Coordinates of C-alpha atoms and ligand atoms in Angstrom, one line a residue:
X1 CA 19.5 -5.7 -26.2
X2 CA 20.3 -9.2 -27.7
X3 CA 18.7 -9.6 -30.7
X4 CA 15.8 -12.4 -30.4
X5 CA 16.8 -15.8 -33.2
X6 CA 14.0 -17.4 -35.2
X7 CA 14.0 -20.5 -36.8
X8 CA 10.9 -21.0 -40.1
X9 CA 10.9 -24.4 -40.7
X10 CA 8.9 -24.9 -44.1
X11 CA 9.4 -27.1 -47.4
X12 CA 7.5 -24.4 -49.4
X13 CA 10.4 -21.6 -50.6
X14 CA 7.8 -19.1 -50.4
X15 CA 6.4 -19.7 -47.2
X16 CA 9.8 -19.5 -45.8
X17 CA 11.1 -16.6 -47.7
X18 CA 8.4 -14.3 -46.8
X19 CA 7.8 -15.4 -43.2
X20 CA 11.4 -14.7 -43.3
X21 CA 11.5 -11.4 -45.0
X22 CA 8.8 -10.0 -42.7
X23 CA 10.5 -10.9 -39.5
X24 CA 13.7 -9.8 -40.7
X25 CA 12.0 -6.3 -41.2
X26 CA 10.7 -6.1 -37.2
X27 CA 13.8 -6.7 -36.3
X28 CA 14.7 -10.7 -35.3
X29 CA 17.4 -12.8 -36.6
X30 CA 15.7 -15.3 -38.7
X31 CA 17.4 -18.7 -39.9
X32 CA 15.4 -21.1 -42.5
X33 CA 15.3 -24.7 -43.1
X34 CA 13.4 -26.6 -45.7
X35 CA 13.1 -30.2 -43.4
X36 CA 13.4 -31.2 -40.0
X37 CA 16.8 -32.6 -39.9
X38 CA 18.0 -29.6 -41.1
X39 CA 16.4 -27.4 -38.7
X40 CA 17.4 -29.8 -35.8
X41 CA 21.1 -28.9 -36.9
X42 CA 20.4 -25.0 -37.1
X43 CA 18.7 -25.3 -33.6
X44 CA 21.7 -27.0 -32.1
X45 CA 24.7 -24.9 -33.5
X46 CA 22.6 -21.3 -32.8
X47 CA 20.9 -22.2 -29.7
X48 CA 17.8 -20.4 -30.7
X49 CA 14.6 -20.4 -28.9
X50 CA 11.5 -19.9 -31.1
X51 CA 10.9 -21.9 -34.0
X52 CA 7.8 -21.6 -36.3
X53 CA 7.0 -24.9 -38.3
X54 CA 5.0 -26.4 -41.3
X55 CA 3.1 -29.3 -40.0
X56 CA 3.0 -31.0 -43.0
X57 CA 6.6 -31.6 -44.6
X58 CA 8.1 -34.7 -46.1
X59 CA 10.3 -36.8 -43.6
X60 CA 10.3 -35.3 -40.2
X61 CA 6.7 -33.5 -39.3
X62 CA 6.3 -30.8 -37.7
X63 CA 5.3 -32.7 -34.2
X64 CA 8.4 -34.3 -34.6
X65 CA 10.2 -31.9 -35.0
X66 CA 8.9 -29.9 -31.9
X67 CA 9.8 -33.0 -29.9
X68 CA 13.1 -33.4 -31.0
X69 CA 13.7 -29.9 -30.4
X70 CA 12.5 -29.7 -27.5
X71 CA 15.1 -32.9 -26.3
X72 CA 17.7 -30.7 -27.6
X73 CA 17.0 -27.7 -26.1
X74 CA 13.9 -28.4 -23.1
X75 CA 12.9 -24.2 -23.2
X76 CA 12.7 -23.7 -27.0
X77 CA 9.0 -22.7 -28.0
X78 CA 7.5 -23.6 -31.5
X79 CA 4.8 -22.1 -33.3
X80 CA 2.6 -24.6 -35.7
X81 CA 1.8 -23.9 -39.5
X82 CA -1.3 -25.3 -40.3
X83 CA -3.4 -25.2 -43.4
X84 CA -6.5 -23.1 -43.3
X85 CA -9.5 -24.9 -42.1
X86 CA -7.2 -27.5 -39.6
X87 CA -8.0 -26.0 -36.0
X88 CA -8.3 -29.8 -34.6
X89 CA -5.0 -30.6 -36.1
X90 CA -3.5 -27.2 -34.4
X91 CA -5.1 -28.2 -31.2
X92 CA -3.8 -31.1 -31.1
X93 CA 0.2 -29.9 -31.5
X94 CA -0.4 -27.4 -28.9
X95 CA -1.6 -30.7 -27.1
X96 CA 1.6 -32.1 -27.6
X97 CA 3.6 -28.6 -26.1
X98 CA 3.1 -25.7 -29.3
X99 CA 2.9 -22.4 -28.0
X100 CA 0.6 -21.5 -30.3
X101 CA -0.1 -21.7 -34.1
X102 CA -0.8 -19.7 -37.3
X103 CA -3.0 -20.5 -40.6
X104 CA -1.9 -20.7 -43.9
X105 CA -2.2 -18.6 -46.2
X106 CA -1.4 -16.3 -42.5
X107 CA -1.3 -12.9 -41.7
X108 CA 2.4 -11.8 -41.1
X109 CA 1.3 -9.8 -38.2
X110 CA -0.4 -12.2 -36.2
X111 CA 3.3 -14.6 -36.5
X112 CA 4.8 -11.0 -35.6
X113 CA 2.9 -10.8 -32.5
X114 CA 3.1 -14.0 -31.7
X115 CA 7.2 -13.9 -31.7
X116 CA 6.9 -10.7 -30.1
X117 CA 4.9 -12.1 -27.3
X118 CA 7.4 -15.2 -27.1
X119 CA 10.2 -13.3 -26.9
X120 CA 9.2 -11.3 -24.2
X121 CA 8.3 -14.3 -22.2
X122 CA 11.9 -15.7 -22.8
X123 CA 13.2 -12.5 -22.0
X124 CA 11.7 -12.8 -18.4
X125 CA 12.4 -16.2 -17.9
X126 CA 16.4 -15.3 -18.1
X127 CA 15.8 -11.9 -16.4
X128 CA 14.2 -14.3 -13.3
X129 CA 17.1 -16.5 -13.7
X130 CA 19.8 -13.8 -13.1
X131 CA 18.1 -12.0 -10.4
X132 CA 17.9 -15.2 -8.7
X133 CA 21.7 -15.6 -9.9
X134 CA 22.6 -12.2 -8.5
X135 CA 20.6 -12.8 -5.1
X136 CA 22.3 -15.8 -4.7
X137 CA 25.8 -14.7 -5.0
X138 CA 25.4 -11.7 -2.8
X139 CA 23.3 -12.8 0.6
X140 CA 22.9 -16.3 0.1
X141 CA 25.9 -18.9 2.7
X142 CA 24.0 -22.7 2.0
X143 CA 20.3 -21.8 1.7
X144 CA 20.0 -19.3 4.0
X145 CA 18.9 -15.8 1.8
X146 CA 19.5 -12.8 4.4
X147 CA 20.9 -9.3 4.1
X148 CA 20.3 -8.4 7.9
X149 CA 23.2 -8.0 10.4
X150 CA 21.8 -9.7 13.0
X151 CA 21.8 -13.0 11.3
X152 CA 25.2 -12.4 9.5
X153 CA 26.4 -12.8 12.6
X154 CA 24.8 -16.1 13.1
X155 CA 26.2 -16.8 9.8
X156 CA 29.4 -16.1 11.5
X157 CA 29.0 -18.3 14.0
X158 CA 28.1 -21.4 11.6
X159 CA 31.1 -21.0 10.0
X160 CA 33.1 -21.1 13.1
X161 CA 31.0 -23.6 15.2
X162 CA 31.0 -25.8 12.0
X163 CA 34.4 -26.7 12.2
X164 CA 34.0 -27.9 16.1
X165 CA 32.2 -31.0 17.8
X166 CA 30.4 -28.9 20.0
X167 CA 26.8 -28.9 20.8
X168 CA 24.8 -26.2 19.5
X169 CA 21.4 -25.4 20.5
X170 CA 19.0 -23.2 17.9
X171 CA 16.5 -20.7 19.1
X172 CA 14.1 -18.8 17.6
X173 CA 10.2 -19.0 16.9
X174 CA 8.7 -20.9 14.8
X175 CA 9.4 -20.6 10.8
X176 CA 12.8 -18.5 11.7
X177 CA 14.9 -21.4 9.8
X178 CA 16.8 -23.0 12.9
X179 CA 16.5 -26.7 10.6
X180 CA 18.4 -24.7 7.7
X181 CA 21.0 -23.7 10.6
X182 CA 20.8 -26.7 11.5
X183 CA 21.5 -28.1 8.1
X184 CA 24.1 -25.3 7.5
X185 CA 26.3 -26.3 10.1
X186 CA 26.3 -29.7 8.9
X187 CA 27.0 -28.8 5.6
X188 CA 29.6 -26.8 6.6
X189 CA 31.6 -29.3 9.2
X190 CA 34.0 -32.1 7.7
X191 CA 31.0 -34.4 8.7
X192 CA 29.2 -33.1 5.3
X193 CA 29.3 -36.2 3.5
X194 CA 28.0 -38.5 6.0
X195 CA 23.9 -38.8 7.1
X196 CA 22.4 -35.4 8.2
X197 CA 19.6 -37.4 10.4
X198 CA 16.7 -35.7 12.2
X199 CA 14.1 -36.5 14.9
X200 CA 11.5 -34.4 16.1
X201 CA 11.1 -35.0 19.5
X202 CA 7.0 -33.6 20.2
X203 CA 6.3 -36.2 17.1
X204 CA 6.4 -39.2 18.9
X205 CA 5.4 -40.4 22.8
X206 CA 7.9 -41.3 25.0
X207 CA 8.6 -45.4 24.2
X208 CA 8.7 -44.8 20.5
X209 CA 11.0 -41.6 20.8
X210 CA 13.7 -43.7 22.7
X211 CA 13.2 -46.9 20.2
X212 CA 13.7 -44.1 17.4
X213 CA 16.7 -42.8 18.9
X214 CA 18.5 -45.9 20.1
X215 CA 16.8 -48.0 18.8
X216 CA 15.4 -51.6 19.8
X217 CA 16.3 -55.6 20.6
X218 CA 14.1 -58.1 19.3
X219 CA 11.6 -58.8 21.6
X220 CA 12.5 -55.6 23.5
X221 CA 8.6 -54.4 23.7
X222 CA 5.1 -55.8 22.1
X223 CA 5.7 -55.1 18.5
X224 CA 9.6 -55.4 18.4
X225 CA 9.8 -58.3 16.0
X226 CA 13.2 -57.6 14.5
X227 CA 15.8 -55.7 15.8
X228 CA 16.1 -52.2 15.0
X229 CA 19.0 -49.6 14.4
X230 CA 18.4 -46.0 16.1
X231 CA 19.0 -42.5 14.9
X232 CA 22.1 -42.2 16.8
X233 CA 23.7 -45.0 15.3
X234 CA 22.2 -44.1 11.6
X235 CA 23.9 -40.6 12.4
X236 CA 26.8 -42.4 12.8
X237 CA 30.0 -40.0 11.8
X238 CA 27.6 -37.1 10.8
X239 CA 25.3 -34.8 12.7
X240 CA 21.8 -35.5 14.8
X241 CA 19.1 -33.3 14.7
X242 CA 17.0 -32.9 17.7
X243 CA 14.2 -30.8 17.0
X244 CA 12.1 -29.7 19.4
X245 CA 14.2 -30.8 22.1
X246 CA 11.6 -28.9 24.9
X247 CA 9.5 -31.5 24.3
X248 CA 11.3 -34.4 25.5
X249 CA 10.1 -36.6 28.5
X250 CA 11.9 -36.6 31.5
X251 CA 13.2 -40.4 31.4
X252 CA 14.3 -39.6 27.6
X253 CA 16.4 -36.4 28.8
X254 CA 18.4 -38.8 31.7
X255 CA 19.1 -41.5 28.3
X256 CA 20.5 -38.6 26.3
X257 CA 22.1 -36.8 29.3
X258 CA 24.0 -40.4 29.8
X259 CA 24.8 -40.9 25.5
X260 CA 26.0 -37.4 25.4
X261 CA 28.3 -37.6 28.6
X262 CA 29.7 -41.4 27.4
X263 CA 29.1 -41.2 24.2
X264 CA 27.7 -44.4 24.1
X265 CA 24.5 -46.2 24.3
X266 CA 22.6 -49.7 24.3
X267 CA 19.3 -50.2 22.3
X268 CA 16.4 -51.0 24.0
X269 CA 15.8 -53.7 25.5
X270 CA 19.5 -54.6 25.1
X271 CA 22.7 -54.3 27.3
X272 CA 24.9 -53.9 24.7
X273 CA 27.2 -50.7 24.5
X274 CA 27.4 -48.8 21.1
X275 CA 30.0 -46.5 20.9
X276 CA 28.9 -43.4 18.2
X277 CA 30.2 -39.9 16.6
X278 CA 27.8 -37.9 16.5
X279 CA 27.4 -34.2 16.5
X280 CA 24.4 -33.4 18.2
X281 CA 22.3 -30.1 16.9
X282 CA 19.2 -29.7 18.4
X283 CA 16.5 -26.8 18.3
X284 CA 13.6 -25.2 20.5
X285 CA 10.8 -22.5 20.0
X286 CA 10.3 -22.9 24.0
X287 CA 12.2 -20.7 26.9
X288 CA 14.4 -23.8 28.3
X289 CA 15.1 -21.6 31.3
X290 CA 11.4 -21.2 32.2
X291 CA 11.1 -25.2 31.1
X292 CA 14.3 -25.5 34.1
X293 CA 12.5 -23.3 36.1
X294 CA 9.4 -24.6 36.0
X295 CA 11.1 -28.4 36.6
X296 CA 10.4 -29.6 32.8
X297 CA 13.3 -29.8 31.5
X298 CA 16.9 -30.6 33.2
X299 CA 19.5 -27.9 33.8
X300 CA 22.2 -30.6 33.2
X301 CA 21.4 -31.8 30.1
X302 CA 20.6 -28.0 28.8
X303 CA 24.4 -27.2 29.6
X304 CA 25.1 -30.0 27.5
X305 CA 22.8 -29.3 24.7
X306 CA 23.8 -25.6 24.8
X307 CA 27.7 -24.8 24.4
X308 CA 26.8 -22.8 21.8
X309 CA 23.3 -21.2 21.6
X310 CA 22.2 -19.5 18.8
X311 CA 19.4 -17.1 18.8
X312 CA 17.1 -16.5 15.4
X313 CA 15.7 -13.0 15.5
X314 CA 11.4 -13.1 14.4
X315 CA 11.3 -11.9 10.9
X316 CA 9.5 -8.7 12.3
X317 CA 13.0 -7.7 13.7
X318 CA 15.1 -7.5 10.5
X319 CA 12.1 -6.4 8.2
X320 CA 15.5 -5.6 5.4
X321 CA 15.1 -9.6 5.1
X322 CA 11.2 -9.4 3.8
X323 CA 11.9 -7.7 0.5
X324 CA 14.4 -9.8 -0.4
X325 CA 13.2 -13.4 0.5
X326 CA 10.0 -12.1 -0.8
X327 CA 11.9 -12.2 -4.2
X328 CA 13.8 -14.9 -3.7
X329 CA 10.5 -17.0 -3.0
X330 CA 8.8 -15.1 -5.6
X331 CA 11.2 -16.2 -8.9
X332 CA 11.5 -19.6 -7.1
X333 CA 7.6 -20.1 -7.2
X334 CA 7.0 -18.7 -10.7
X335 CA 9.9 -20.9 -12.0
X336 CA 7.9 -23.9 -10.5
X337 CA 4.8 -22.9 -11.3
X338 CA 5.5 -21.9 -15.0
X339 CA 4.1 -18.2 -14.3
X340 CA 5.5 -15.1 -16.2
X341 CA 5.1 -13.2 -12.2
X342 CA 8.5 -11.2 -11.6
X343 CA 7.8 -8.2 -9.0
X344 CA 5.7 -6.7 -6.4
X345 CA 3.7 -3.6 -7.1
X346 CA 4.6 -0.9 -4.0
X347 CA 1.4 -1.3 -2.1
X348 CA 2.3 -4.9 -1.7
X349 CA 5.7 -4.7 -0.7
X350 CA 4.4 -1.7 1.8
X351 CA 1.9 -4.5 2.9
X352 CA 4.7 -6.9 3.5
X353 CA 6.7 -5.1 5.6
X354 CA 3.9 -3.6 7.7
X355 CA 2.9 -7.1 9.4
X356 CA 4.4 -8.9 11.7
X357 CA 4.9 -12.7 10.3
X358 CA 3.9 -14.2 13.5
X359 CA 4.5 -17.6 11.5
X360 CA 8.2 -15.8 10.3
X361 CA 9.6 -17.0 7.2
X362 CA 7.6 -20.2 6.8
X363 CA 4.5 -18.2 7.1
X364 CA 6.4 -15.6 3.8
X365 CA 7.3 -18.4 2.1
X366 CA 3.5 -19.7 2.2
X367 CA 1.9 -16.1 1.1
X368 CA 4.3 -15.5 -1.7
X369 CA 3.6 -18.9 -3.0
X370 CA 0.1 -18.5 -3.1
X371 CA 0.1 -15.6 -4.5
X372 CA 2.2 -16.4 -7.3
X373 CA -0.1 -19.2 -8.5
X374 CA -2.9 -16.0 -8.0
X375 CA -1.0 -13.5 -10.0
X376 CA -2.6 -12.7 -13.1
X377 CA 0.2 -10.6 -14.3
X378 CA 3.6 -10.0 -13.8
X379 CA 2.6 -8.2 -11.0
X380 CA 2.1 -9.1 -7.7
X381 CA -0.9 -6.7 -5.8
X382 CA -2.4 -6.2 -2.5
X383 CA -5.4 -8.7 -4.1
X384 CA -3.1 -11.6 -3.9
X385 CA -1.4 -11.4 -0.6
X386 CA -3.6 -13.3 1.9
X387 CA -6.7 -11.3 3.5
X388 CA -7.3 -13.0 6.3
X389 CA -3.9 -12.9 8.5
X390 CA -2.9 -9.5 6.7
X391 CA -6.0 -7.4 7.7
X392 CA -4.5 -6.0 10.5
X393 CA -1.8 -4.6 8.8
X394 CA -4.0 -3.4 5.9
X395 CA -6.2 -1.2 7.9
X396 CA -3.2 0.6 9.3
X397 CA -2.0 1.0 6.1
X398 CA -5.2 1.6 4.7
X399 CA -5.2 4.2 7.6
X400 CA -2.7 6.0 5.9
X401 CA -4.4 6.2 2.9
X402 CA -7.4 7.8 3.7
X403 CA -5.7 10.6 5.6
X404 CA -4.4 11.0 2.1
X405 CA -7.8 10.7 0.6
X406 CA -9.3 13.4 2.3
X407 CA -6.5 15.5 1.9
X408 CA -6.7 15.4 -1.6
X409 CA -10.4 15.7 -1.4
X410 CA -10.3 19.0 0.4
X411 CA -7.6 21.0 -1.5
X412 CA -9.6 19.6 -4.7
X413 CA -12.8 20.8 -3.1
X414 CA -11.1 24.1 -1.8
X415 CA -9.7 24.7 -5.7
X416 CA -13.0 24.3 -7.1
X417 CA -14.7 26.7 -5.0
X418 CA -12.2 29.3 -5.4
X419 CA -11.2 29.4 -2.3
X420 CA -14.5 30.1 -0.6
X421 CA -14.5 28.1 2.8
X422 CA -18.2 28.5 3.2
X423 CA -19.2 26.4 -0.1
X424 CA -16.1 24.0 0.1
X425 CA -17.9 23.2 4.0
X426 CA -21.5 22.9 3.0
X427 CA -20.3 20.7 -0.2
X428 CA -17.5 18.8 2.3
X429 CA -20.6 18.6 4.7
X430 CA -18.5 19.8 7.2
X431 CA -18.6 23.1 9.6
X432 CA -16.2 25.8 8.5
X433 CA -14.1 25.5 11.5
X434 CA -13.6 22.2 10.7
X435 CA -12.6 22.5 7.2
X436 CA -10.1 25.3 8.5
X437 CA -8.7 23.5 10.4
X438 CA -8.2 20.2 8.0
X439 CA -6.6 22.7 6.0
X440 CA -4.4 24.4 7.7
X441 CA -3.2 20.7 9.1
X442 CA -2.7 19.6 5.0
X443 CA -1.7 22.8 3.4
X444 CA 0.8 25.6 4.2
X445 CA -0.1 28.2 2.3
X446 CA -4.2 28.4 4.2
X447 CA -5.7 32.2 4.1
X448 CA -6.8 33.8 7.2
X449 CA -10.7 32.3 7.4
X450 CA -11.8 35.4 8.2
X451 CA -10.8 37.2 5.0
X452 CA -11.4 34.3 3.4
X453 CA -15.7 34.5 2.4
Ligands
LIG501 N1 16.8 -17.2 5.7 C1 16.1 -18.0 4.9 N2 16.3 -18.1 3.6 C2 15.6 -18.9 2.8 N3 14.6 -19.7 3.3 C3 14.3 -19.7 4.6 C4 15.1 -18.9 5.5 N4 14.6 -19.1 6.7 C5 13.6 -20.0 6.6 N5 13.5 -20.4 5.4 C6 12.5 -21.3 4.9 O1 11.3 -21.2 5.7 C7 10.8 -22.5 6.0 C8 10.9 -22.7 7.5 O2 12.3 -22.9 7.9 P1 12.7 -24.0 9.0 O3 12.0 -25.2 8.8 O4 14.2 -24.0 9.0 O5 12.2 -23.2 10.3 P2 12.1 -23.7 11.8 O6 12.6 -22.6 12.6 O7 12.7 -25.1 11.9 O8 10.5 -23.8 12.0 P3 9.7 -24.7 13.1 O9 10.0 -24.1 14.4 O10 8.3 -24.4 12.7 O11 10.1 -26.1 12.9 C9 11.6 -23.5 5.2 O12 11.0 -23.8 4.0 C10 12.9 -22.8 5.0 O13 13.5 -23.2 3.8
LIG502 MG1 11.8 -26.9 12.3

């Protein structure tokens, strides 16, 4: 393991030495300085990340110092020196961003502990930042995180649809990530650096959707005071995002029908043509063929819309995805939230996988965010995933566990009384044919009852 550097900033020689001696001896790598400035050049050449400071030193303070430091280097920690007896001073560095602080004349164990205690948290912050390093090398294509096949493939399919004009349509309920695909094929096209525009079509009734899209003349409708550009036109070049295309009133879908077959358009209210290039992406949680069926939506424009679908599987059909975006959300929420949380205890990664995420990956994302602000430890437990939409899965799981339970309880109960099935029954409050059986069904080697008391 790399061996954890220390700075002791202090213009007292004895101070320094022994501070440094005693950390020397546990094991860190300990620099001195006797002022500020010469710490600040210490901290920059050995990119260090705990330094312990006098408060009070000639030139630079301590405060100072800490601030300086901190501009050079924005995760290096710093312990406070004070005199004995100067708690409000203390308070008021850690105020200012001190981890924490120690009184003169101090106790070399409690600046032990409290390097100790530092180090491990800076040890975990760059743990967290190589797991999240090594996650995203390995199943990470834009920001999509997924290890399942199923959505390789529509990874595939990006990548190959991405260098085409043709309309895709994304399917999939809601929370799968079809505005990442979405996002990902734009990325991915040679239209990357021009506007990624999107327009959710249930957002808005029918006269403002078509103003938003095409936009408007002045004077076009009560409210129209200026004239106004569209979506289509702001999309110019780069890619349109339709989301929640289903939605979309009948007169809308015969105006995009007519843009996507001539590629051109008037605003509102106006009769002249606009000629665009846009790539048109648009997305659905509804059936479209039961919307076609059902006379909601047109089976003309859907051909259009659709010359290439592609279909995002629930989370609950590639449950190999939970652990890992559960991680992946996991390091991104502690990182934002400052928390030392890194992993999931068993019970709750069982928990995880047993429910179905009817809200998919939004719904994940949601639970492991709350639950790291919960966390009390580095640990995340069953106590801080959500109780409310999970208990369903928790009393199958908890199901489980109490067939264990009793198993346990019987062959401890069985042990106890020597074998004797009579006593283990009337302690078990059970009948003896009962307990036989339980115990045959838990443990191979069960005597014949009969010989048995
Ligand atoms: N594979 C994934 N990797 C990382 N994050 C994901 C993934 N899939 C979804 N997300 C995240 O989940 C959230 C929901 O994704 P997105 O908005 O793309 O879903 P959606 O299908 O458009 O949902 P809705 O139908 O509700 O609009 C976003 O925060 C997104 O970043
Ligand atoms: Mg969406």
């Amino acid at each position: 393991m790399k061996k954890v550097k220390v700075l002791v900033v202090d213009d007292e020689a004895i101070v320094r030495e022994s501070l440094r001696d005693w950390l020397i001896d546990v094991g860190y790598q300990v620099f001195t300085a006797e002022t500020g400035p010469k710490a600040l050049e210490i901290i920059e050449r050995e990119r260090l990340g705990i330094v312990i400071t006098d408060l009070v030193m000639p030139g630079m303070d301590g405060i100072e110092l800490m601030k300086k430091a901190k501009e050079l280097q924005t995760n290096i920690e710093v312990i406070i020196i004070t005199a004995y007896g100067s708690i409000p001073t203390a308070i008021a560095a850690m105020k200012e961003g001190a981890y924490d602080y120690i009184e003169k004349p101090f106790c070399p164990e409690r600046a032990e502990l409290l390097v100790k205690k530092l180090a491990g948290h800076q040890e975990l912050v760059e743990e967290n930042l190589s797991l999240r390093k090594r996650l995203e090398d390995h199943y990470r294509f834009e920001n999509i995180i997924t290890k399942s096949s199923r959505m390789q493939r529509v990874i595939e399919l990006i990548k190959v649809v991405a260098k085409s004009n043709a309309t895709v349509l994304v399917t999939g309920e809601s929370g799968t990530g079809k505005e990442l695909v979405a996002r990902a094929i734009h990325s991915q096209s040679y239209r990357q650096s021009k506007p990624f525009v999107a327009v959710s079509c249930a957002a808005l009734p029918e006269s403002l959707l078509e103003s938003a899209l095409f936009g408007h003349e002045k004077g076009s409708f009560t409210g129209a005071y200026t004239q106004k550009k569209g979506k289509f036109e702001f999309a110019n070049g780069g890619t349109l995002f339709l989301d929640e295309v289903g939605e979309m009133s009948a007169n809308t879908q015969v105006h995009l029908l007519r843009v996507l077959e001539e590629k051109e358009f008037s605003r509102v209210g106006g009769n002249e043509p606009i000629k665009v290039d846009v790539r048109v992406v648009s997305a659905t949680n509804k059936d479209l063929r039961k919307a076609i069926e059902n006379g909601e939506f047109r089976e003309d424009l859907y051909y259009r819309l659709n010359v290439v679908p592609i279909e995002l599987p629930p989370l609950k059909e590639r449950k190999e995805d939970i652990p890992l975006l559960a991680q992946y959300f996991l390091n991104k929420f502690a990182l934002e939230n400052q928390k030392e949380v890194s992993e999931f205890s068993p019970e709750a990664t069982q928990l995880l996988l047993s429910y179905d995420w009817p809200g998919n990956v939004r719904e994940l994302e949601n639970a492991i965010e709350r639950a790291a602000i919960l966390a009390k430890d580095s640990l995340i437990t069953i106590a801080d995933l959500p109780q409310e939409n999970m208990s369903l899965a928790r009393s199958t799981m908890q199901g489980k566990n109490l067939r264990e339970v009793e198993k346990e309880h019987i062959l401890d109960v069985l042990g106890e009384t020597g074998g004797n099935y009579s006593e283990a029954a009337r302690l078990l409050g059970i009948t003896r044919m009962t307990l036989y059986k339980k115990a045959r069904e838990y443990s191979s080697n069960v005597k014949n009852i009969d010989s048995s008391d």
